[in-house]
PDB file of C-alpha atoms in Angstrom:
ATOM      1  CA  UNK A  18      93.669 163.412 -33.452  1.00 54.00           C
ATOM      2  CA  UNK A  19      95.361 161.451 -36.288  1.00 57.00           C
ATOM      3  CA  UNK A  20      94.357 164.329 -38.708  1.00 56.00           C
ATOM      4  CA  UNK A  21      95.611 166.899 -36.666  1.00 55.00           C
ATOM      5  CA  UNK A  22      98.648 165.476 -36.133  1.00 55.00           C
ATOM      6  CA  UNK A  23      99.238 164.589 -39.784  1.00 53.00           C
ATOM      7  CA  UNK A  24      98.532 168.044 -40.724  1.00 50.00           C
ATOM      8  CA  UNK A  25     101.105 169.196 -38.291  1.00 60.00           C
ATOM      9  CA  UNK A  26     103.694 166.831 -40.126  1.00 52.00           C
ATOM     10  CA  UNK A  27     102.386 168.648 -43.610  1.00 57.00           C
ATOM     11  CA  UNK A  28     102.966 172.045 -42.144  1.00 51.00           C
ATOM     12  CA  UNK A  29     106.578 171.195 -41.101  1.00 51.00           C
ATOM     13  CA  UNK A  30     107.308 169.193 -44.345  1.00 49.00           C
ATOM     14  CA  UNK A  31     106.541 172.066 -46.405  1.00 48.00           C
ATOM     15  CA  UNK A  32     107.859 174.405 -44.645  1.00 54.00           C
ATOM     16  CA  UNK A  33     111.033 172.368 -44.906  1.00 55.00           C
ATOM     17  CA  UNK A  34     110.939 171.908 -48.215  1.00 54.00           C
ATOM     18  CA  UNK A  35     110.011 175.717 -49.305  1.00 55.00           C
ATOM     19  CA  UNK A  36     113.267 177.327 -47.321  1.00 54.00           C
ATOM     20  CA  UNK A  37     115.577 179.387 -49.779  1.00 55.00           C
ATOM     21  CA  UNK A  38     119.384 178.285 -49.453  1.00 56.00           C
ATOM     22  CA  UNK A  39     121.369 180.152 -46.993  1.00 57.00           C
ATOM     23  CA  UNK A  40     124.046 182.264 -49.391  1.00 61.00           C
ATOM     24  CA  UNK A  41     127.125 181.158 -49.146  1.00 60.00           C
ATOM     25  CA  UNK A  42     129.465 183.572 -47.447  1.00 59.00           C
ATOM     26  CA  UNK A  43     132.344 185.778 -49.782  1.00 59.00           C
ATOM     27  CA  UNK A  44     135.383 184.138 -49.255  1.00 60.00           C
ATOM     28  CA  UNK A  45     133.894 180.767 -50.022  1.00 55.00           C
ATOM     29  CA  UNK A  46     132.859 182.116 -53.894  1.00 54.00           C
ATOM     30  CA  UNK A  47     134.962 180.474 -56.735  1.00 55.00           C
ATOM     31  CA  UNK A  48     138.361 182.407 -57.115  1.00 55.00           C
ATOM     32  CA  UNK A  49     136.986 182.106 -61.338  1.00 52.00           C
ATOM     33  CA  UNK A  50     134.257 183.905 -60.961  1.00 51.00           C
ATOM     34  CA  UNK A  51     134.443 187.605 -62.055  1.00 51.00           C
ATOM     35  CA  UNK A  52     133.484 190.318 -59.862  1.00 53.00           C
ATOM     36  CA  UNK A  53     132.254 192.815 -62.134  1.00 56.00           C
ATOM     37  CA  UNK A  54     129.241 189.618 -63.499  1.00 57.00           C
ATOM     38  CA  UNK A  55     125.846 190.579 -62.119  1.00 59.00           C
ATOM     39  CA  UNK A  56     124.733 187.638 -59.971  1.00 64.00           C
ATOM     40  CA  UNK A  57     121.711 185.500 -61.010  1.00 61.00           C
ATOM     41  CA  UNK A  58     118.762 186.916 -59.047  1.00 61.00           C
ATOM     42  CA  UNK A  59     117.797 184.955 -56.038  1.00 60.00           C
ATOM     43  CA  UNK A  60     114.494 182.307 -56.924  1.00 61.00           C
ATOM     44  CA  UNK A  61     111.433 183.300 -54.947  1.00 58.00           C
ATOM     45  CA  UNK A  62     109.703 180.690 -52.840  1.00 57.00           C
ATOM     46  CA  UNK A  63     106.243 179.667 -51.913  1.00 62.00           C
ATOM     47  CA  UNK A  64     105.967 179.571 -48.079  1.00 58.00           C
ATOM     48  CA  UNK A  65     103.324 178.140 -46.565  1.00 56.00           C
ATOM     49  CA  UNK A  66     100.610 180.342 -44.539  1.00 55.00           C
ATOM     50  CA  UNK A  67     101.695 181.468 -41.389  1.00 59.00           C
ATOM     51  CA  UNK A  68      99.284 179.378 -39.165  1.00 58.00           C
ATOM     52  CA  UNK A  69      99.814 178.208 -35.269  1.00 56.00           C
ATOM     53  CA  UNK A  70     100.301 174.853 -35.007  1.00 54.00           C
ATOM     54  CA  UNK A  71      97.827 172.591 -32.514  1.00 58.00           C
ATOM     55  CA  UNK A  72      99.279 171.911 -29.453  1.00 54.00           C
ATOM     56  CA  UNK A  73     100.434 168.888 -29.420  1.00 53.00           C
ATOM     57  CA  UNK A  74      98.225 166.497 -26.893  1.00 56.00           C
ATOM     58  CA  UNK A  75      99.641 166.807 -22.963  1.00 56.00           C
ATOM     59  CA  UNK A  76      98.969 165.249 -20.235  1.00 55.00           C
ATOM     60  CA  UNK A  77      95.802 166.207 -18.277  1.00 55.00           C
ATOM     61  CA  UNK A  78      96.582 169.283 -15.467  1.00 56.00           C
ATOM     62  CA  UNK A  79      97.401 167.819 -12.422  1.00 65.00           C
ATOM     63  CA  UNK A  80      95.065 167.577  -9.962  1.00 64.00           C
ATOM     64  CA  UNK A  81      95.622 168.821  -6.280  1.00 67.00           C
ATOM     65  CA  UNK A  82      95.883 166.914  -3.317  1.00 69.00           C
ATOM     66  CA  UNK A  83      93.400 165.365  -1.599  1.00 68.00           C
ATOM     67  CA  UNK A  84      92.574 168.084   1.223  1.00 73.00           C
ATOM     68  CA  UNK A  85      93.540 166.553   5.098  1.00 69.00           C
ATOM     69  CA  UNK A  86      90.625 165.425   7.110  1.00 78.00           C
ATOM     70  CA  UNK A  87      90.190 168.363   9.073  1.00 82.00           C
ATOM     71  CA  UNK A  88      91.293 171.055   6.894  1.00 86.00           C
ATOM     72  CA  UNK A  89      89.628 174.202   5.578  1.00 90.00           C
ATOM     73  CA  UNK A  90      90.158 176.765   2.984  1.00 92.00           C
ATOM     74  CA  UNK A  91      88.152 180.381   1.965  1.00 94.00           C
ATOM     75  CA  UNK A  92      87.690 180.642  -1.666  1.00 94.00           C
ATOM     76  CA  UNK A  93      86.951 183.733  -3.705  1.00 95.00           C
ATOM     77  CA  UNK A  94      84.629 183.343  -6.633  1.00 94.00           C
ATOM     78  CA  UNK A  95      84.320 184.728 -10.046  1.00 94.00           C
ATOM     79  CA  UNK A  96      80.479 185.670  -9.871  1.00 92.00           C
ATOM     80  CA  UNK A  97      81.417 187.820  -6.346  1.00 92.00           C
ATOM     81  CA  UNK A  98      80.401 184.929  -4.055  1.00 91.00           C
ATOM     82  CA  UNK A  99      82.900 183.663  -0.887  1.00 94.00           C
ATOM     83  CA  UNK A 100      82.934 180.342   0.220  1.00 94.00           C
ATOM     84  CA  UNK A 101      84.735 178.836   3.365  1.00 95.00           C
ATOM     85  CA  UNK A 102      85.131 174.808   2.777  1.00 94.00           C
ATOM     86  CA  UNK A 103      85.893 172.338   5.920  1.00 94.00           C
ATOM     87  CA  UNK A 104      87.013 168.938   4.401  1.00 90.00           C
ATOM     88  CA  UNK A 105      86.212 166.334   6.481  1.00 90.00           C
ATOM     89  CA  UNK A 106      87.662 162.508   4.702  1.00 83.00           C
ATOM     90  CA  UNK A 107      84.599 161.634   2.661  1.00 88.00           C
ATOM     91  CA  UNK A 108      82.460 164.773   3.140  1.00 92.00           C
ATOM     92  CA  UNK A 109      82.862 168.798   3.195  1.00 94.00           C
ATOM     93  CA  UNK A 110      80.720 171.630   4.736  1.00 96.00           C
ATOM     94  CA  UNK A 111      80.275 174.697   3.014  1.00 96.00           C
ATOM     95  CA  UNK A 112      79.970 178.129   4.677  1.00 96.00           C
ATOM     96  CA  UNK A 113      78.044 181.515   2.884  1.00 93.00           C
ATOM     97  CA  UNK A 114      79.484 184.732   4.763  1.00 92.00           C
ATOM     98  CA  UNK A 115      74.864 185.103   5.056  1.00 93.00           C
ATOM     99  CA  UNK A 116      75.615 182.226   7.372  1.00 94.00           C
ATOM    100  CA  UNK A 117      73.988 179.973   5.311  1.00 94.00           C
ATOM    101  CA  UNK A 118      75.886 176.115   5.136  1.00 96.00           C
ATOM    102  CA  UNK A 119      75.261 172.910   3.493  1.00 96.00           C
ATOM    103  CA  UNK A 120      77.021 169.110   4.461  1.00 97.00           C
ATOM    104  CA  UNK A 121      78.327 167.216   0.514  1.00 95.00           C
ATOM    105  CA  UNK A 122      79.455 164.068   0.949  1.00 94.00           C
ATOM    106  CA  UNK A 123      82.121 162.463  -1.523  1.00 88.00           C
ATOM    107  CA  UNK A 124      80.006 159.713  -3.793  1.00 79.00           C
ATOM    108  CA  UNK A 125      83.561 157.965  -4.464  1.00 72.00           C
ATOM    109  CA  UNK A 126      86.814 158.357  -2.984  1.00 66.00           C
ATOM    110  CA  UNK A 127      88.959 160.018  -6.392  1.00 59.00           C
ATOM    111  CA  UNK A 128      91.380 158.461  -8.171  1.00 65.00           C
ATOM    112  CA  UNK A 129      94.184 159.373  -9.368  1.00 62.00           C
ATOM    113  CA  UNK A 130      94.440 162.138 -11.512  1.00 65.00           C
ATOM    114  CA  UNK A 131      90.702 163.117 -11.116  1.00 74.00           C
ATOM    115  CA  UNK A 132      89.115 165.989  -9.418  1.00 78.00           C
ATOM    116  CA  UNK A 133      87.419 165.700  -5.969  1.00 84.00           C
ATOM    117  CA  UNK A 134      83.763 166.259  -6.328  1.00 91.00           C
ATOM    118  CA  UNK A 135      81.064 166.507  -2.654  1.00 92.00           C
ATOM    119  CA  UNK A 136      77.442 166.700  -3.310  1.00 94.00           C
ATOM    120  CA  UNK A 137      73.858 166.738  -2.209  1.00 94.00           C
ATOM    121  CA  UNK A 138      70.844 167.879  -4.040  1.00 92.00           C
ATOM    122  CA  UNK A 139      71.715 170.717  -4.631  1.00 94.00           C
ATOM    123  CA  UNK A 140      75.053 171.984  -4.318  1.00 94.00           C
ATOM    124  CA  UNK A 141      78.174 170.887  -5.871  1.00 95.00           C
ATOM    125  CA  UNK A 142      81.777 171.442  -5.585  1.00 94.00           C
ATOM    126  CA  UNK A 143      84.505 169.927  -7.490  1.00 92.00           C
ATOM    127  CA  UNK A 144      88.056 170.617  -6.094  1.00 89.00           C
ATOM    128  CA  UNK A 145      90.421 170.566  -9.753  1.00 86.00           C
ATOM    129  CA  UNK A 146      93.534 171.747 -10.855  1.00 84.00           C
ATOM    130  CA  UNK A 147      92.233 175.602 -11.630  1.00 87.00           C
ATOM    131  CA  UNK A 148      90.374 176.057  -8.616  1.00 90.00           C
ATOM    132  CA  UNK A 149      87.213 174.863  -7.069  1.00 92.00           C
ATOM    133  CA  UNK A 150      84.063 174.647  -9.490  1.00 95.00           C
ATOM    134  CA  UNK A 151      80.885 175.685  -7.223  1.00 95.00           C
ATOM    135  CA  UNK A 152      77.245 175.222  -8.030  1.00 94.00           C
ATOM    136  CA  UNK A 153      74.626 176.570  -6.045  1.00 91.00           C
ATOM    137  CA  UNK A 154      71.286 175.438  -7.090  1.00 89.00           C
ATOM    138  CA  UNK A 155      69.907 176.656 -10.058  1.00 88.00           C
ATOM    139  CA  UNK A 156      72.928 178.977 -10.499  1.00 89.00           C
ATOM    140  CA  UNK A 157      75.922 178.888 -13.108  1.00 90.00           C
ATOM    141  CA  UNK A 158      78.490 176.822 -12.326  1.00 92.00           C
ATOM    142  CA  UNK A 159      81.191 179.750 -11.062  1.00 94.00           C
ATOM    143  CA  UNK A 160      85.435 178.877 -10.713  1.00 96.00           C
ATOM    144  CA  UNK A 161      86.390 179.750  -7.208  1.00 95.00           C
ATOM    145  CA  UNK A 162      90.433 180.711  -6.363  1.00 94.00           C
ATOM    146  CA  UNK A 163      91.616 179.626  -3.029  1.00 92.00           C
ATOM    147  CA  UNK A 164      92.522 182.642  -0.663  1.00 92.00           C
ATOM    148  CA  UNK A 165      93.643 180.864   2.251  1.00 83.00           C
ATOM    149  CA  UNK A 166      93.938 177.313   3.779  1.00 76.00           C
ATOM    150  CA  UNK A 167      95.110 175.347   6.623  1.00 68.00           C
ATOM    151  CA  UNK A 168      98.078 173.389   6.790  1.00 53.00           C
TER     152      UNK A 168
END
């Protein structure tokens, strides 16, 4: 992190450093000077490649709220599969439109700041701040959007 950053500070330093001098405007040139003199040509400078700088380190996403005891919500997912999730406190059911449904319970109540993950053997879900991560057995883990919810 140090390294990125202090590249970051050499990026802007030279960039600084390399900027041509804006020319002063006409009416500010010395009344001396002759108008018919050719100028001095303008020095070229070195700029420094155009690269994107790192972002700079943010804080995590936030996380959503804990769902209400009692509460539901449908969820769409990428790989084509639909989900309907009933939160209940420390464990959630989950519902297949095949009518298939499995009972996670919550190993730890989240903290803070932390996604809330329900388990059992072997399904998974993990309610963050892009969505809801599903795993269904021996399947890819898939991102799920919410498509409707109670209150």
């Amino acid at each position: 992190m140090r390294r990125h950053a202090a590249l970051i500070v050499s990026a802007f330093v030279l960039a600084a450093c390399n900027r041509a001098p804006a020319p002063a405007p006409a009416d500010a040139l010395p009344e001396t000077a002759s108008t018919t003199e050719p100028r001095a040509p303008a020095t070229a400078s070195v700029a420094a490649p155009a690269t994107s700088p790192e972002p700079a380190a943010s804080a995590p996403p936030q996380q959503p709220a804990p769902m209400p005891e009692g509460s539901f919500a449908s969820y769409q997912c990428d790989d084509g599969a639909q989900v309907e999730v009933h939160f209940n406190g420390m464990a959630a059911g989950v519902s297949w439109p095949d009518g298939r449904s499995v009972q996670l319970s919550q190993p730890k109540s989240a903290a803070a700041g932390e996604p809330q993950v329900y388990s059992n053997r072997k399904v998974r879900i993990e309610r963050a701040a892009d969505g809801l991560h599903l795993r269904d057995g021996d399947k890819a883990e898939t991102l799920c959007t919410e498509t409707e919810a109670s209150a």
